[in-house]
Short mmCIF file of C-alpha atoms in Angstrom, two decimals:
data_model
loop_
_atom_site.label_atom_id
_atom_site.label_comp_id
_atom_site.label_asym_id
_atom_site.label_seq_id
_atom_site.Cartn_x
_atom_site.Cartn_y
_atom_site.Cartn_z
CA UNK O 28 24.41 99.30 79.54
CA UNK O 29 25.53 96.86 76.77
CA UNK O 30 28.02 94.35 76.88
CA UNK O 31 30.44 97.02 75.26
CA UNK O 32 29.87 99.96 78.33
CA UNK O 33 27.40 101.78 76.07
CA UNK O 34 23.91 102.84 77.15
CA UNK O 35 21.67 100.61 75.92
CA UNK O 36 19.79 101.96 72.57
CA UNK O 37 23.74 103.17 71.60
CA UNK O 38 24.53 103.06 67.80
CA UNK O 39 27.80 105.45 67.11
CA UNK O 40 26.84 107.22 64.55
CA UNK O 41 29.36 109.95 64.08
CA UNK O 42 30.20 108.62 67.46
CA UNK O 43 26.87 109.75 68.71
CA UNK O 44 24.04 108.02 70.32
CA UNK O 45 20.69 106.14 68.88
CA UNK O 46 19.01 103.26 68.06
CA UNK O 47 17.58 100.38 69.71
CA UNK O 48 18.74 97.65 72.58
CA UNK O 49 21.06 94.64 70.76
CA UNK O 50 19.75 90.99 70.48
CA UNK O 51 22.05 88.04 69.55
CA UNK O 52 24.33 88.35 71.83
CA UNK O 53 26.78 85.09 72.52
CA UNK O 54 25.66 82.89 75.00
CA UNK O 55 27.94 83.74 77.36
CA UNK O 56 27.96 80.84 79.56
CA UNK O 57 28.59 77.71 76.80
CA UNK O 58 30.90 79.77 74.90
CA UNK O 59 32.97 80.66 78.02
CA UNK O 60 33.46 77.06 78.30
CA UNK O 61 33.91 76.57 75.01
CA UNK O 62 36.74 79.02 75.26
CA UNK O 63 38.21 77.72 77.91
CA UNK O 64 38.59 74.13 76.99
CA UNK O 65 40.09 75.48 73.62
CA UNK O 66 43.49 77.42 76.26
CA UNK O 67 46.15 75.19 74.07
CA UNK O 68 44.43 76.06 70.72
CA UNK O 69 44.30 80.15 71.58
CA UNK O 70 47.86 79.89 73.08
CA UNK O 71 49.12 78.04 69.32
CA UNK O 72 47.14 81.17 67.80
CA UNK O 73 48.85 83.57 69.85
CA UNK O 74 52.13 82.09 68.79
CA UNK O 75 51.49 81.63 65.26
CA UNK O 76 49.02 84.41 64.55
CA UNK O 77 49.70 84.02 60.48
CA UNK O 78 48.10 80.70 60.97
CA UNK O 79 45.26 80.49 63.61
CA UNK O 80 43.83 77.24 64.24
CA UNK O 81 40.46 75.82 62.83
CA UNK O 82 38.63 75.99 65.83
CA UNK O 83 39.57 79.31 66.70
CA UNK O 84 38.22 80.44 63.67
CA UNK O 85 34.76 78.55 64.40
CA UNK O 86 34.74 79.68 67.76
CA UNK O 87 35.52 83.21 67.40
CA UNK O 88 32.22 83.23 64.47
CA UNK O 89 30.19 82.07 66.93
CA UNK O 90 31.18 85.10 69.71
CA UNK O 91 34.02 85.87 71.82
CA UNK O 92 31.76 86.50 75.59
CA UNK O 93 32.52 90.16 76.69
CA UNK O 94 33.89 89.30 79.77
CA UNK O 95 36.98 87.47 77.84
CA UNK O 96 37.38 89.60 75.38
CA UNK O 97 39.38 91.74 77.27
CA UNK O 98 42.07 88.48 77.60
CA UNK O 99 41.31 87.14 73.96
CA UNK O 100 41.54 89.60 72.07
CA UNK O 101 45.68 90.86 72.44
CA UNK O 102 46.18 86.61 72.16
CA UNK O 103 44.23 86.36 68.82
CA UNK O 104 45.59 89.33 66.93
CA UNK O 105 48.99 88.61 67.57
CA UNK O 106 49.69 91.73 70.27
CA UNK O 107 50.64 89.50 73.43
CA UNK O 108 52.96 88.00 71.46
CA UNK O 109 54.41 91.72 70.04
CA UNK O 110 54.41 92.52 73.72
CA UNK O 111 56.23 89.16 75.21
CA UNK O 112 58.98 90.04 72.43
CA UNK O 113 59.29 94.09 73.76
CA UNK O 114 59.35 93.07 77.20
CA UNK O 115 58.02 94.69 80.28
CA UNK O 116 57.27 98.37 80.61
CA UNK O 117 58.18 98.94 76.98
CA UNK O 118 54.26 100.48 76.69
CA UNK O 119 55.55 103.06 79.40
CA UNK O 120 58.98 103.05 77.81
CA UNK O 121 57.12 104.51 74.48
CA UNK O 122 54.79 106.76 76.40
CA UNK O 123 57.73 108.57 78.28
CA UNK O 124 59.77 108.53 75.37
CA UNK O 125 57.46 110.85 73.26
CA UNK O 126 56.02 112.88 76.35
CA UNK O 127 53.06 111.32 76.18
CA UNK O 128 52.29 110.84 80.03
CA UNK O 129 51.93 114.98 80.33
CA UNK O 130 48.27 115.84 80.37
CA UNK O 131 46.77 116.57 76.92
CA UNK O 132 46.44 120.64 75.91
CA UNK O 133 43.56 119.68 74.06
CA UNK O 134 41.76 117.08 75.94
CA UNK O 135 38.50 117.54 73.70
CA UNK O 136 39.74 116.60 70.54
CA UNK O 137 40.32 112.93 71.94
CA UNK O 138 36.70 112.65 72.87
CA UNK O 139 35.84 109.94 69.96
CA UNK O 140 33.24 108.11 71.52
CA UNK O 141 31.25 110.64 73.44
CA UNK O 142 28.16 108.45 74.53
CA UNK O 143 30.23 106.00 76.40
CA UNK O 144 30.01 107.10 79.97
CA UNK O 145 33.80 106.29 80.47
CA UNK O 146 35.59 106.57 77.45
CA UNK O 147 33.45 109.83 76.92
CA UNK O 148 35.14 111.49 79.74
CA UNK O 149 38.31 113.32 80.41
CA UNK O 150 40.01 110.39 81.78
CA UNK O 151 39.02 107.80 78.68
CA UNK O 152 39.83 110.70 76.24
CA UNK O 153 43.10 110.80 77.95
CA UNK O 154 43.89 107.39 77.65
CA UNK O 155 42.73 107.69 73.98
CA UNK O 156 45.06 110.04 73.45
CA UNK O 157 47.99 108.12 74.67
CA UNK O 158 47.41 105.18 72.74
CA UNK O 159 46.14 106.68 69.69
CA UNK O 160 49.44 108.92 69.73
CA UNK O 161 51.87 105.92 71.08
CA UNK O 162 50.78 103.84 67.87
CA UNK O 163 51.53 106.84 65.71
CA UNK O 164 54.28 107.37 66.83
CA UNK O 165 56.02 103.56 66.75
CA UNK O 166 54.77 103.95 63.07
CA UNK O 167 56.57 107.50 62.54
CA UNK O 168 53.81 109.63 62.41
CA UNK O 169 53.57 112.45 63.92
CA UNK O 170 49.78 112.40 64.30
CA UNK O 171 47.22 109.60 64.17
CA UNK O 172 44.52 109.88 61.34
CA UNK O 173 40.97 109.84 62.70
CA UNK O 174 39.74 106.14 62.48
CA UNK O 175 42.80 105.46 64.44
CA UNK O 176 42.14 107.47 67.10
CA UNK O 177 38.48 105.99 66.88
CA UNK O 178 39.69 101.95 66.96
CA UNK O 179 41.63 103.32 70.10
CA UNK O 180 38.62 104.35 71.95
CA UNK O 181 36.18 101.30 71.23
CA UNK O 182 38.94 99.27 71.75
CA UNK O 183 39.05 100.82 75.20
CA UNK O 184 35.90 100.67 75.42
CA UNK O 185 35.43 97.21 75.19
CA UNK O 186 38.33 95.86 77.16
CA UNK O 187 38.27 98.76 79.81
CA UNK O 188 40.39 101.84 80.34
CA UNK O 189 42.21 99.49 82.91
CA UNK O 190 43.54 97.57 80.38
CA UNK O 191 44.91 100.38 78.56
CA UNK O 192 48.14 98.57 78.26
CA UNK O 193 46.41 95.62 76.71
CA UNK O 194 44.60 97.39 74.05
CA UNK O 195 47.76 98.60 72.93
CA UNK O 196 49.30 95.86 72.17
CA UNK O 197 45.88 94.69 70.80
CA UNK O 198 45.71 97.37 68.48
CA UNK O 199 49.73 96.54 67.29
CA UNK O 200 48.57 92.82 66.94
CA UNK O 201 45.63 94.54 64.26
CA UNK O 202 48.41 96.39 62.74
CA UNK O 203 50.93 93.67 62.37
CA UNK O 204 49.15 90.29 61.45
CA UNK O 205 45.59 91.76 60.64
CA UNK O 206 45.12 94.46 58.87
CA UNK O 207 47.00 96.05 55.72
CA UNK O 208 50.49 97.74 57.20
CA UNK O 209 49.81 100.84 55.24
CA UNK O 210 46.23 100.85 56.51
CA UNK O 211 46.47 103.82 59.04
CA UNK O 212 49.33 105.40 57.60
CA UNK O 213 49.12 109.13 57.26
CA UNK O 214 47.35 109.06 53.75
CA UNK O 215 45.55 106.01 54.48
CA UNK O 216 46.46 104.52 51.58
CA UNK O 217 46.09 101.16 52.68
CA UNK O 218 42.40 101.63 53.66
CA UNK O 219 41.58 103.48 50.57
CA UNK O 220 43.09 100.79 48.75
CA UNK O 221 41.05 98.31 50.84
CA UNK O 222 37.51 100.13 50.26
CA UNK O 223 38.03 100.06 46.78
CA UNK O 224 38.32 96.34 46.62
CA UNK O 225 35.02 96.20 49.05
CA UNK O 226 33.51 98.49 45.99
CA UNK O 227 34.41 95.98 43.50
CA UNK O 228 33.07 93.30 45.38
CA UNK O 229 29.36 94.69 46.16
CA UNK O 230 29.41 95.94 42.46
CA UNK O 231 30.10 92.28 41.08
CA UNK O 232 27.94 90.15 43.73
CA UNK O 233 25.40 92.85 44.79
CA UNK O 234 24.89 94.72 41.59
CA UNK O 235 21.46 95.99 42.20
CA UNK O 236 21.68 96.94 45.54
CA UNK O 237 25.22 98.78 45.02
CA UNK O 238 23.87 100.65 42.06
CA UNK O 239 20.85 102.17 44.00
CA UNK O 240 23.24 103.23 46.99
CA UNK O 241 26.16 104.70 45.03
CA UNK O 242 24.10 105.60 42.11
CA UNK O 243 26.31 107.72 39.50
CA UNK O 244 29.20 106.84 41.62
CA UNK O 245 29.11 103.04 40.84
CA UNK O 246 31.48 102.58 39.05
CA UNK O 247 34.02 104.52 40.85
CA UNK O 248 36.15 103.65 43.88
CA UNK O 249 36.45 106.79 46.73
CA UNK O 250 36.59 109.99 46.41
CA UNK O 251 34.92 113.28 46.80
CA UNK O 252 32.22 112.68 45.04
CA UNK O 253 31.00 109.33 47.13
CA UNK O 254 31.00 111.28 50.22
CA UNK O 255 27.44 110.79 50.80
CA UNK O 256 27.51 106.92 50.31
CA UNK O 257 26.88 105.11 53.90
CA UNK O 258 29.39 102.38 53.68
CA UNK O 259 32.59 105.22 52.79
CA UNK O 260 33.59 104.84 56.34
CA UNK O 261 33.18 100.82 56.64
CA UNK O 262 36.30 99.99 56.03
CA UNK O 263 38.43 102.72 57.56
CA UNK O 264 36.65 102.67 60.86
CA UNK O 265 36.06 98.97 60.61
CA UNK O 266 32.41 99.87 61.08
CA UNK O 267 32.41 101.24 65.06
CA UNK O 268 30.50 104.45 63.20
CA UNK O 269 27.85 102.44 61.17
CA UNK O 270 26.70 99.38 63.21
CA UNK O 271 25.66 98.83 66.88
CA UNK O 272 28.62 98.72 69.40
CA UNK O 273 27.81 94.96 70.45
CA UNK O 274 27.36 93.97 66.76
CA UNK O 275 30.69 95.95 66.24
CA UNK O 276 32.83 93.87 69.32
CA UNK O 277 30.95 90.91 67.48
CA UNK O 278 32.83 91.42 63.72
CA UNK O 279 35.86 92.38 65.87
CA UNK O 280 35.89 89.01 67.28
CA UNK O 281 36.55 87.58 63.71
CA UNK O 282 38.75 90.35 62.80
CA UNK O 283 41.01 89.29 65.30
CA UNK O 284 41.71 85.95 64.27
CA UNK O 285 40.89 86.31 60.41
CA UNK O 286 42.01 89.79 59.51
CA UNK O 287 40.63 92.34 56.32
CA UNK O 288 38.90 89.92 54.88
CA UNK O 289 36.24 89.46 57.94
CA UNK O 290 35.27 93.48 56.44
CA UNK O 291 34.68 92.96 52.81
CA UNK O 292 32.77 89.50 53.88
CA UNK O 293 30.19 91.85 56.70
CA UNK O 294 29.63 94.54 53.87
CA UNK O 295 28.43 91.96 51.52
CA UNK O 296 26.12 90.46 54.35
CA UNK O 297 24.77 93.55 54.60
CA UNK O 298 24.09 94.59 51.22
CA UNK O 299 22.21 90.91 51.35
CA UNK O 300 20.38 91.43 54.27
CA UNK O 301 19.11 94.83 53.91
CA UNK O 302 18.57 94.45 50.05
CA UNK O 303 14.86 94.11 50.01
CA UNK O 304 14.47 97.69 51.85
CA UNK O 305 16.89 99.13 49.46
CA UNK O 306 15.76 97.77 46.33
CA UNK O 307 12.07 98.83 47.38
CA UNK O 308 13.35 102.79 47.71
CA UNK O 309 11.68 105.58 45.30
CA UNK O 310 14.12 107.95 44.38
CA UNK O 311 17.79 108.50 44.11
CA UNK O 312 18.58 109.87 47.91
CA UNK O 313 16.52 107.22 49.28
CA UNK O 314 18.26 104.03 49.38
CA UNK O 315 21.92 105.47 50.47
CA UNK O 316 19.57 106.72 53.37
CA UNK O 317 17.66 103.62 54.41
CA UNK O 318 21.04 101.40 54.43
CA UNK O 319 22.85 103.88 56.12
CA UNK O 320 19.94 103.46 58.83
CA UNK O 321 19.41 99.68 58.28
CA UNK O 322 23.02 99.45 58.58
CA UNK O 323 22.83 101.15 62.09
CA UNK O 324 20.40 99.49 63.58
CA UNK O 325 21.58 95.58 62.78
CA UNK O 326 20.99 94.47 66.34
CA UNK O 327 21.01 90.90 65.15
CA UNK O 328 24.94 89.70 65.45
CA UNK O 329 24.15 86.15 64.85
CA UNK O 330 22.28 86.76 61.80
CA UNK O 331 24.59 89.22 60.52
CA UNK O 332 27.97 86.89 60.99
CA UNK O 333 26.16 83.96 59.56
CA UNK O 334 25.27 85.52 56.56
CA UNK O 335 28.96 86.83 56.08
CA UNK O 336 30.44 83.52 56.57
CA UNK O 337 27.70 81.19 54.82
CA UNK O 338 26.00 83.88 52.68
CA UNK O 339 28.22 85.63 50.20
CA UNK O 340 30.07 82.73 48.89
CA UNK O 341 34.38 82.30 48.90
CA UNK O 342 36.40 84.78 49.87
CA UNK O 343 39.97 83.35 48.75
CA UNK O 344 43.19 85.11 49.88
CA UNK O 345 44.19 84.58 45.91
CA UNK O 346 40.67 86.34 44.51
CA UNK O 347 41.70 89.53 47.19
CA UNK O 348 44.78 89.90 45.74
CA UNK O 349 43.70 90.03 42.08
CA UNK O 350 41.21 92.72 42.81
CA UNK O 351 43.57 94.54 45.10
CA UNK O 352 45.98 94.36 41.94
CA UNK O 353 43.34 95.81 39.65
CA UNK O 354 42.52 98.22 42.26
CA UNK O 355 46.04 99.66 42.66
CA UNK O 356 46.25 100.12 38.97
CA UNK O 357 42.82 102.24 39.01
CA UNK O 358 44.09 103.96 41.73
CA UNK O 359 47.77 104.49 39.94
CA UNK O 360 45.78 105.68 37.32
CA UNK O 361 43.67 108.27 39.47
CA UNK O 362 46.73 109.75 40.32
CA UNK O 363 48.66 109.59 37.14
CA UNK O 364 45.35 111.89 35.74
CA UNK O 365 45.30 113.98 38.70
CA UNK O 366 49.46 114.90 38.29
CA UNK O 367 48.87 115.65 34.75
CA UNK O 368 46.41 118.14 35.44
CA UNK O 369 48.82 119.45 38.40
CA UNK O 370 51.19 119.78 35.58
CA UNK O 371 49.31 121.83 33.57
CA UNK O 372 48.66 124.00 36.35
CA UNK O 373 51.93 124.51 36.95
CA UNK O 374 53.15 125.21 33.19
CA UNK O 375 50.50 127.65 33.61
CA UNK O 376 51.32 129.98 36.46
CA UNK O 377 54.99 129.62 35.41
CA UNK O 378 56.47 132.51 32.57
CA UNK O 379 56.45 131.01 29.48
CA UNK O 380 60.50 130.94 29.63
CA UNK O 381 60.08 128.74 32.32
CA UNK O 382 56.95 126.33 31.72
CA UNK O 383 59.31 123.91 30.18
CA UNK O 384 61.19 123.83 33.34
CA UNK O 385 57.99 123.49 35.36
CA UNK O 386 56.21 121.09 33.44
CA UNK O 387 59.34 118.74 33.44
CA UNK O 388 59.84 118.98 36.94
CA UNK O 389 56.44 118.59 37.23
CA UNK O 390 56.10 115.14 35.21
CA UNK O 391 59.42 113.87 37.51
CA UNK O 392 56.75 114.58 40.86
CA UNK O 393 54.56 113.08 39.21
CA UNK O 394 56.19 109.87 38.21
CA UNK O 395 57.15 109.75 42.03
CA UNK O 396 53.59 109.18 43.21
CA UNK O 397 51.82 106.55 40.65
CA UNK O 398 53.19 103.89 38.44
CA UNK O 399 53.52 104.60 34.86
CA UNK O 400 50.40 104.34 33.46
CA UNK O 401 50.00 102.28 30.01
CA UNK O 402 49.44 103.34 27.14
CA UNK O 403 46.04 103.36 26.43
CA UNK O 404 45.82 105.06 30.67
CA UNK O 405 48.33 107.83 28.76
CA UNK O 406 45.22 108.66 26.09
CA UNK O 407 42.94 109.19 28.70
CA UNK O 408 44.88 111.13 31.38
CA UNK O 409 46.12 112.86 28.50
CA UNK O 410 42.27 113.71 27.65
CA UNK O 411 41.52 114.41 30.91
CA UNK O 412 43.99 117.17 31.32
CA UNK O 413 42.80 118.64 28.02
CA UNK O 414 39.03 118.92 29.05
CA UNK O 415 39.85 120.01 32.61
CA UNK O 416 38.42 123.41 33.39
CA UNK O 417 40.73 125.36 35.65
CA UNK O 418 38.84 125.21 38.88
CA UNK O 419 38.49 121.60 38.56
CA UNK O 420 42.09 121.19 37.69
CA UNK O 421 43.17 123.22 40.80
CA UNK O 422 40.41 120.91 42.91
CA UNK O 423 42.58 117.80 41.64
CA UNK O 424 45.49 119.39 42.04
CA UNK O 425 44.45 119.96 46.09
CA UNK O 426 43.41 116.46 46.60
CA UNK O 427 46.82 115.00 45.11
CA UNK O 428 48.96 117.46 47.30
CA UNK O 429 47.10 116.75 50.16
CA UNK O 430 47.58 112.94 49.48
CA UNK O 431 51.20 113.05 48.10
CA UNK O 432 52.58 115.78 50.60
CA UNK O 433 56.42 115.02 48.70
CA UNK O 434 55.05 116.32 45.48
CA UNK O 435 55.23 120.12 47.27
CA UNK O 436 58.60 120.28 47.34
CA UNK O 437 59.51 119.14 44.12
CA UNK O 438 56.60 121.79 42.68
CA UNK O 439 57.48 124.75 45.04
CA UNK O 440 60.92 124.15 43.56
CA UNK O 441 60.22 123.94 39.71
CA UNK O 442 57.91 127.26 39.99
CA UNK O 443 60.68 129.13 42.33
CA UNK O 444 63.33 127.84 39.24
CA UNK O 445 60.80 128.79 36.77
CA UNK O 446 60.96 132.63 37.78
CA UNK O 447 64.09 132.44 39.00
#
């Protein structure tokens, strides 16, 4: 077994086994020390998670030892703090609250991580489901997306289905002080918005390696047509489906204590570690193929966090918001296109007495789910719509319904007004 409870030769790819044994693993022994001599430092970073302390920082790059991270990990991301201020039993509290201590109808669907020998099984699955569905629901979801239900199981994994209690609180810390808030929201919005920025950044810094692996797709943030790229689950699973599980617990030692940052920062280290295999790729489906299985077979942690941290250059808080600024306009824009096509759709299948009616109340759902786009955004969504062919319009008008559930009211509505 690994340090993380997976057999050894484990890399979760589609939550499946294969690869090779890990190397680089934390010297257990000094860094325990190290950890322990630091107690005041980790307790001031478990108070003031906003602001974690230098050496935390340093010491959390250089490997949290898998023994401790079971105790480190709710103290660095803020959740033992979250779960001082809730008091005792509120875990159970939320659990028997939302009939969540029942035994699951579908105890299958929970199985995220089938190759770990506990989380794999009906119990671990259970206790996936519990805390996958307890976030959700103290976020007012009915449902958890995917990757959330995945960060519950290696989370268990890696701290132990004993400490399901823990990872909770854990995963609440990520939630809170680490990660975007809209990040696992039902549209994942936040994440979307999140690998876009990571696009932008291996397209600037890592230009020839990110045009091989997204080839026509470079320029373009996610979507349906990127599907095949290797790193369009990086950021929304926060890589447990792309790298080895012990380099995995490795980059989730810095996420704890340094938040979204820690992923844009590993992508680019990979892109610059594996760019001599990818740049020497013949053909257009090769190179998305051999980082995908670079990617998942980075057994070298040390390597791998050094390279984020000393071989990418900054990373400034003030640089992520500028391109998460520019990305939220693309994005506005995306959707501004996609609503105008939706329109047209709509003044379509409505009589003519009524398209008027539909197209208006079409335009008002669609000013609802994207900032006004300017003026020169107008021209081209305006284009857009024009050149559409009907199947693709209806394709974009799926994709934004499915995104902007709200908008199906508002259009069920217009049409039923339309006819009426």
């Amino acid at each position: 077994m690994d340090s993380c409870g997976f057999p050894l030769a484990t890399v979760l790819v589609d939550g499946r086994a294969a690869g090779e044994p890990f190397r680089g693993e934390a010297a257990s022994g000094s860094q325990a020390k190290a950890w322990v001599s630091a107690a005041e430092a980790v307790a001031a970073a478990s108070r003031s998670p906003a602001d974690p302390p230098r050496r935390i920082k340093s010491l959390a790059r250089d490997g949290i030892p898998p023994a401790l991270r079971g105790h480190l990990w709710p103290a660095l991301s803020g959740g033992a703090a979250l779960q001082a201020a809730a008091g005792a039993g509120a875990y159970e509290a939320l659990l028997a609250r939302h009939g969540l201590l029942a035994p699951a109808a579908d105890p299958e669907a929970w199985d995220v991580l089938p190759s770990h020998p506990a989380v794999g099984g009906r119990e671990g699955a259970a206790a996936v489901r519990r805390l996958a569905l307890a976030t959700a629901a103290s976020r007012g979801m009915l449902h958890p997306p995917r990757p959330l239900a995945m960060l519950a199981g290696f989370l268990l994994a890696v701290m132990g289905l004993s400490r399901e209690e823990a990872a909770y609180w854990t995963l609440a810390g990520l939630l809170a002080h680490r990660l975007p808030r809209d990040f696992y929201d039902a549209d994942m919005a936040g994440a979307a918005l999140e690998q876009g920025v990571m696009h932008m950044l291996l397209q600037a810094r890592r230009p020839a390696v990110w045009e091989r692996v997204a080839g026509k797709h470079a320029g373009v943030g996610p979507g349906p047509g990127c599907q095949a790229r290797p790193d369009r689950d990086w950021v929304a699973c926060l890589f447990i489906n792309a790298l080895p599980p012990d380099t995995t617990a490795r980059v989730f030692d810095c996420l704890m204590v340094e938040g979204v940052k820690v992923l844009h920062r590993v992508a680019l280290a990979l892109c610059t570690l594996h760019s001599s295999a990818v740049l020497a790729c013949v053909g257009d489906r090769a190179a998305p193929a051999v980082l995908r299985w670079r990617v998942a077979h980075t057994t070298d942690a040390d390597a791998l966090v050094r390279c984020a941290f000393r071989g990418v250059g900054t990373l400034t808080r003030a640089g992520l918001l500028t391109l998460r600024a520019a990305q939220q306009r693309d994005m506005h824009a995306a959707e501004a296109s996609a609503a105008a096509r939706l329109a047209r759709l709509v003044a379509r299948k409505a009589p003519s007495e009524g398209a008027g009616d539909a197209r208006s109340a079409a335009s008002a759902a669609t000013s609802s789910c994207a900032t006004p786009p300017t003026s020169a955004d107008s021209a081209g969504t305006a284009g857009a719509a024009e050149g559409a062919s009907p199947r693709r319009t209806q394709a974009a008008a799926l994709r934004l319904l499915l995104a902007r559930p709200q908008l199906v009211t508002r259009l069920a509505a217009s049409v039923q007004g339309a006819r009426g």
